[in-house]
Short mmCIF file of C-alpha atoms and ligand atoms in Angstrom, two decimals:
data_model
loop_
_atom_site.label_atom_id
_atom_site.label_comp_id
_atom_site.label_asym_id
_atom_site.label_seq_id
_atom_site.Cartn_x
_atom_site.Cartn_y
_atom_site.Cartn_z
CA UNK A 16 1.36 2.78 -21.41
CA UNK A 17 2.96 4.27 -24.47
CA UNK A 18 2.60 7.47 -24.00
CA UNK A 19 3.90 7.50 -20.61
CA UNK A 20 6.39 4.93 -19.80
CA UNK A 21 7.87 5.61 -16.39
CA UNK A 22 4.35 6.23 -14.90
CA UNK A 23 3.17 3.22 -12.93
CA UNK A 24 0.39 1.68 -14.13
CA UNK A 25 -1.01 -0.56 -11.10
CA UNK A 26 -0.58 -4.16 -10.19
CA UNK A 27 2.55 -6.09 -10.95
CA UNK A 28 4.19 -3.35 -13.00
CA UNK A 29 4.51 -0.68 -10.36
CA UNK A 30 5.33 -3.19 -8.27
CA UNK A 31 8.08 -4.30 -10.12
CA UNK A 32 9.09 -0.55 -10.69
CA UNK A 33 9.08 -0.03 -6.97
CA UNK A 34 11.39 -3.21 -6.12
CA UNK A 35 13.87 -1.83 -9.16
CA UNK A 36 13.80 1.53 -7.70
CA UNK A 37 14.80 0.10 -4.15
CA UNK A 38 17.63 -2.21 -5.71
CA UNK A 39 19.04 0.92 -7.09
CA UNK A 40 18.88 3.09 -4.01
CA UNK A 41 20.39 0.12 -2.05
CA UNK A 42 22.97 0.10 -4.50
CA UNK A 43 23.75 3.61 -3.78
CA UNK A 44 23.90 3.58 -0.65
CA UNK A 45 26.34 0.55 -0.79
CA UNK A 46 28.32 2.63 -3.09
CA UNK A 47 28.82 5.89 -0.60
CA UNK A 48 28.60 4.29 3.07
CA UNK A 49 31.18 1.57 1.69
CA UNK A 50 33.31 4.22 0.20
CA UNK A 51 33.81 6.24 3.06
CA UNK A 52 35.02 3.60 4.69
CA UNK A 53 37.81 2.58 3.00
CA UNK A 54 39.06 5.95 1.58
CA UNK A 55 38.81 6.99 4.84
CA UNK A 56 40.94 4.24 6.10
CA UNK A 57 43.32 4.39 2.76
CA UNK A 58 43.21 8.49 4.31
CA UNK A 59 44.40 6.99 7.36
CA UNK A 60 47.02 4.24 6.52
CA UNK A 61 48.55 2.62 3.69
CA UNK A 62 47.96 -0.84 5.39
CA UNK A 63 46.36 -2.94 2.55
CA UNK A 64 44.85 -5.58 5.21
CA UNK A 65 43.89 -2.51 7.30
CA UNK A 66 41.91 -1.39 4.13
CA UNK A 67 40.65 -4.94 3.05
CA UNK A 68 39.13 -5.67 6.65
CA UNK A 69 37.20 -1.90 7.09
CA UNK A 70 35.63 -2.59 3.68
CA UNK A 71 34.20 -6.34 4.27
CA UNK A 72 33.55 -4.62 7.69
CA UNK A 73 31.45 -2.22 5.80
CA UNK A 74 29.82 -4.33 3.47
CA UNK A 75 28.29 -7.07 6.04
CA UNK A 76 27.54 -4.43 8.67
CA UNK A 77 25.92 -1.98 6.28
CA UNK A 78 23.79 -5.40 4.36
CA UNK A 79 22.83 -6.66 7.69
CA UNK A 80 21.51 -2.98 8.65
CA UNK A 81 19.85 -2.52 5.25
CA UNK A 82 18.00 -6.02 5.39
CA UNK A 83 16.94 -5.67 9.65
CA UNK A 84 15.69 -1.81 8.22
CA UNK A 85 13.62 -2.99 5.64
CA UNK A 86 12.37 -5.93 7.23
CA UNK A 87 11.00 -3.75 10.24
CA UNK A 88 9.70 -1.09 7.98
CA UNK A 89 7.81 -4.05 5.41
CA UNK A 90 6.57 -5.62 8.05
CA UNK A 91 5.27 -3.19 10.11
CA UNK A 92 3.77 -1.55 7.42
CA UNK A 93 2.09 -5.25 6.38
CA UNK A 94 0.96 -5.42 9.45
CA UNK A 95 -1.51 -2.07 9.71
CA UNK A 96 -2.77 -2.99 6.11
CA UNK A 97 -3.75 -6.72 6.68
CA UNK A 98 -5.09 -4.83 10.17
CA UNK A 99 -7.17 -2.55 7.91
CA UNK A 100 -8.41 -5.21 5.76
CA UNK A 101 -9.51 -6.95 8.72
CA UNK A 102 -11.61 -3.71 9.73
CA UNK A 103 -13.37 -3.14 6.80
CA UNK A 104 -14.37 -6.96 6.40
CA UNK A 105 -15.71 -6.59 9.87
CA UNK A 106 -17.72 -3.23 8.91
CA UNK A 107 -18.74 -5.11 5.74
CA UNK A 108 -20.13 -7.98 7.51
CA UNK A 109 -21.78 -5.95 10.48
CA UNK A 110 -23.17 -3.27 8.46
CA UNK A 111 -23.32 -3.82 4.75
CA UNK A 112 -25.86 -1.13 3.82
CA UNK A 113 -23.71 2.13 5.52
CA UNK A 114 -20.72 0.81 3.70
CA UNK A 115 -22.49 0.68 0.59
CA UNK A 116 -23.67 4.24 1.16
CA UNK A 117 -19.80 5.38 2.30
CA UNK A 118 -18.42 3.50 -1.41
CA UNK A 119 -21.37 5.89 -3.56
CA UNK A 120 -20.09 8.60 -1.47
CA UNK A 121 -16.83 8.48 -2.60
CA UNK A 122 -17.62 8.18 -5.60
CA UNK A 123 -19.41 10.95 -5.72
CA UNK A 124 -16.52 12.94 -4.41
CA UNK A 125 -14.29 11.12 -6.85
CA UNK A 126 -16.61 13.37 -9.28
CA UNK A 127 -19.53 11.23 -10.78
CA UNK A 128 -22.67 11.98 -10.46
CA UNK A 129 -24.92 10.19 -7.51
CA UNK A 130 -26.66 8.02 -10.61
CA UNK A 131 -23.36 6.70 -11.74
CA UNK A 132 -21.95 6.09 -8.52
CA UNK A 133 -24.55 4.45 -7.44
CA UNK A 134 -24.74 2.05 -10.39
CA UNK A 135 -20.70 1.64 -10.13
CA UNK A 136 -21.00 0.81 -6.25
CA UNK A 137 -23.41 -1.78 -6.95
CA UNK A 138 -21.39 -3.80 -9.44
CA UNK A 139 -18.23 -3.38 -7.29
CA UNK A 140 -20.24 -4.74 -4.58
CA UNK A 141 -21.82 -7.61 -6.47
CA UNK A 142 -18.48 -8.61 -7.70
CA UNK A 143 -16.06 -8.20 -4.89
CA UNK A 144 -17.21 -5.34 -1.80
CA UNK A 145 -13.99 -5.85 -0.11
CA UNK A 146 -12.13 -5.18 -2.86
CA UNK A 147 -13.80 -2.23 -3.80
CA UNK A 148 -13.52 -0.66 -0.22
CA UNK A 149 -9.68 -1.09 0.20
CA UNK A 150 -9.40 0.31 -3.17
CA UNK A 151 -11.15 3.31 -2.82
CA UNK A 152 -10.91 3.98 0.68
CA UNK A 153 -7.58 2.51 1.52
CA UNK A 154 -5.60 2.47 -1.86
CA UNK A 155 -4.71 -1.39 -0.97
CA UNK A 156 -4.26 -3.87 -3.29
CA UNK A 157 -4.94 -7.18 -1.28
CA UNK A 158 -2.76 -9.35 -3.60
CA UNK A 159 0.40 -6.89 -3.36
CA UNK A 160 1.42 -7.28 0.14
CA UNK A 161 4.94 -7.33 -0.07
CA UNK A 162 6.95 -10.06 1.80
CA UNK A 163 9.21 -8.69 4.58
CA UNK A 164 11.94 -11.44 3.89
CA UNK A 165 12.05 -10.81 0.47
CA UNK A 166 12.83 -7.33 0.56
CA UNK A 167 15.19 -7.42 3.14
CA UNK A 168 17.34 -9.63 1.48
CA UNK A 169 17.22 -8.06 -1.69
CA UNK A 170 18.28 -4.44 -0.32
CA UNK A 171 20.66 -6.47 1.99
CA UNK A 172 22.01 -7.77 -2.23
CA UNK A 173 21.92 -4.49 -3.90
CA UNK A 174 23.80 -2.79 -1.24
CA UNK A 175 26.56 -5.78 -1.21
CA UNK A 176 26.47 -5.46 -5.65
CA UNK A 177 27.23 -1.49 -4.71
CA UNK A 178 29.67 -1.98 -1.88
CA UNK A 179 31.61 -4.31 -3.69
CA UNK A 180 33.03 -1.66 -6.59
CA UNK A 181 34.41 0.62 -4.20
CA UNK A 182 36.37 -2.06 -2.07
CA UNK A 183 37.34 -3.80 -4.92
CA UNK A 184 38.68 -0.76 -6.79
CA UNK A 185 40.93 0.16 -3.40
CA UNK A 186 41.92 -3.22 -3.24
CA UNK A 187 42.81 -3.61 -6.89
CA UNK A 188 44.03 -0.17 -7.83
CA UNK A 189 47.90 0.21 -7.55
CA UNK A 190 48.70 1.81 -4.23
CA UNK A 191 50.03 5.00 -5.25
CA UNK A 192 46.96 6.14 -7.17
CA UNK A 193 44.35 3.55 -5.17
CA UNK A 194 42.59 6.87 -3.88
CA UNK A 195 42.07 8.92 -7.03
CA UNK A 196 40.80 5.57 -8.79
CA UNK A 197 38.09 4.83 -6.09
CA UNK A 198 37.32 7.99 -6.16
CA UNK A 199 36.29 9.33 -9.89
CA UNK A 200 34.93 5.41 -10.07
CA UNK A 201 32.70 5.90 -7.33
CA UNK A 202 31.19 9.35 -8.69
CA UNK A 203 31.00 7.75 -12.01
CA UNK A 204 28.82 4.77 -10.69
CA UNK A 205 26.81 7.34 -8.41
CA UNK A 206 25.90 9.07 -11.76
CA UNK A 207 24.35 5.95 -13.11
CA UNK A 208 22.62 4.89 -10.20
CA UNK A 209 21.56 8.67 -9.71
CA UNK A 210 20.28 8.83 -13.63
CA UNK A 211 18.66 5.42 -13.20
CA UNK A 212 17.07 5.70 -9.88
CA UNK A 213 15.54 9.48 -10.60
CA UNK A 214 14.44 7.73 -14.37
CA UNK A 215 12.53 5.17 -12.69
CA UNK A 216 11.21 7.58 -10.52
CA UNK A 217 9.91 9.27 -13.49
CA UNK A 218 11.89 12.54 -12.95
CA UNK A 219 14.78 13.94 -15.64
CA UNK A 220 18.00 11.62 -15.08
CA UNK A 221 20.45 14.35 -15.50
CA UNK A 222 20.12 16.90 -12.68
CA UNK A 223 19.17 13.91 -10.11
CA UNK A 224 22.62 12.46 -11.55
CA UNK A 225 24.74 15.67 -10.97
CA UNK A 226 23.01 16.36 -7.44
CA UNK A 227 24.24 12.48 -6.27
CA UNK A 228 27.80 13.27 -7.86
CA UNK A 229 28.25 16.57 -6.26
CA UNK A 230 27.01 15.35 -3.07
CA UNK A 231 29.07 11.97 -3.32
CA UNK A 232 32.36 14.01 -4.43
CA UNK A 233 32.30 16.50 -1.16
CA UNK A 234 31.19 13.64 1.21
CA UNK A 235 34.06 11.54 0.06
CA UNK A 236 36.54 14.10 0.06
CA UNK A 237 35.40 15.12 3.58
CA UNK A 238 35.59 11.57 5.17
CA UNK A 239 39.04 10.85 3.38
CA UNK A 240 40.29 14.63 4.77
CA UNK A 241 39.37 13.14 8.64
CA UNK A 242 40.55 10.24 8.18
CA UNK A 243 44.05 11.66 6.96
CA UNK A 244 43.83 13.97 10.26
CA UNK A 245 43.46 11.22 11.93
CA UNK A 246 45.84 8.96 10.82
CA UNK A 247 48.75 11.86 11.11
CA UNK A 248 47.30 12.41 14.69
CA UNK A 249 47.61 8.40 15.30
CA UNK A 250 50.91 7.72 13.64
ZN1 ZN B 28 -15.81 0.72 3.68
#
């Protein structure tokens, strides 16, 4: 634990890490999709309704598509693992003494000798067989399921928390400089949720940061560029 603090350790911690980590990349992609709405409305027209309506637009369609996502994906994937549990009760129950066998096997292959694993399988097996299996075989942690709901309504939350700095700084800003300001404040908040998402992720903040500001900075200035040809073509 101290000498490596972004590398997950099991049970709640990583699990904790991984919900953190999600927050923040729902956060970012608040901040972008949200962003390129409204600058490439305010590219557009100078309406300040116009620009208020695209970016709630934005915010509830992009939360509601971000929690139905990740309630599909969660569940789904909840699904095949409490399947898999299921199966290797069953095999448990029907045939106790190959599944013993298959745990010292892997073992084994995990690198101890067939003395050791033998002696390991057997207290794993006294103590809790299924738990062992899905461990070993499965990498599944029977308490950690994660609850659909839960995570889609907390990416649905860190996508709003992101969305809302862009729209507010359009909405805010003065209107002759409203672009410029949601702009550089958008690639400044991409930098920290770049630097923190890539730290949790146990890899070096800075180039992770400077790869989402680059990207962020051309995207932007892209979607605001069509949306100015479109508005001329329009109006
Ligand atoms: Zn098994």
């Amino acid at each position: 634990m101290s000498e490596h603090p972004n590398e997950p350790h099991g049970g709640s911690l990583s699990q904790r890490l991984n919900a953190l980590r999600a927050a923040v990349l729902g956060a970012n992609d608040g901040i972008v999709s949200t962003a390129g709405v409204v600058l490439g409305v305010a590219g557009a027209t100078t309406d300040h309704q116009a620009i208020m309506v695209a970016g709630v637009a934005a915010l509830v369609a992009g939360a509601v598509s971000m929690a139905l996502g990740e309630y599909v994906s969660v569940s789904s994937q909840r699904d095949s693992e409490r399947a898999l549990v299921e199966k290797e009760r069953r095999e448990l129950a029907d045939m106790p003494d190959e599944e013993f066998a298959e745990l010292v096997a892997l073992y084994v292959n995990r690198g101890l000798s067939q003395s050791t694993a033998t002696v390991v399988a057997r207290e794993l097996t006294d103590k809790d067989a299924l738990r062992a299996h899905l461990d070993i075989e499965l990498g599944i942690d029977p308490d950690e399921f994660v609850s659909p709901t839960v995570a889609a309504a907390s990416s649905a939350v860190s996508f709003v928390v992101g969305g809302l700095l862009p729209v507010a700084a359009i909405l805010l800003a003065p209107a002759a400089s409203r672009v410029i300001i949601t702009y550089l404040g958008v690639l400044v908040a991409l930098g920290i949720t770049g630097a923190l998402g890539a730290r949790m992720g146990g890899a070096p903040a800075g180039r992770a940061s400077l790869r989402v500001m680059i990207g962020g900075a051309i995207g932007l200035l892209l979607t605001y560029g069509i949306g100015m040809a479109f508005g001329t073509t329009l109006g």
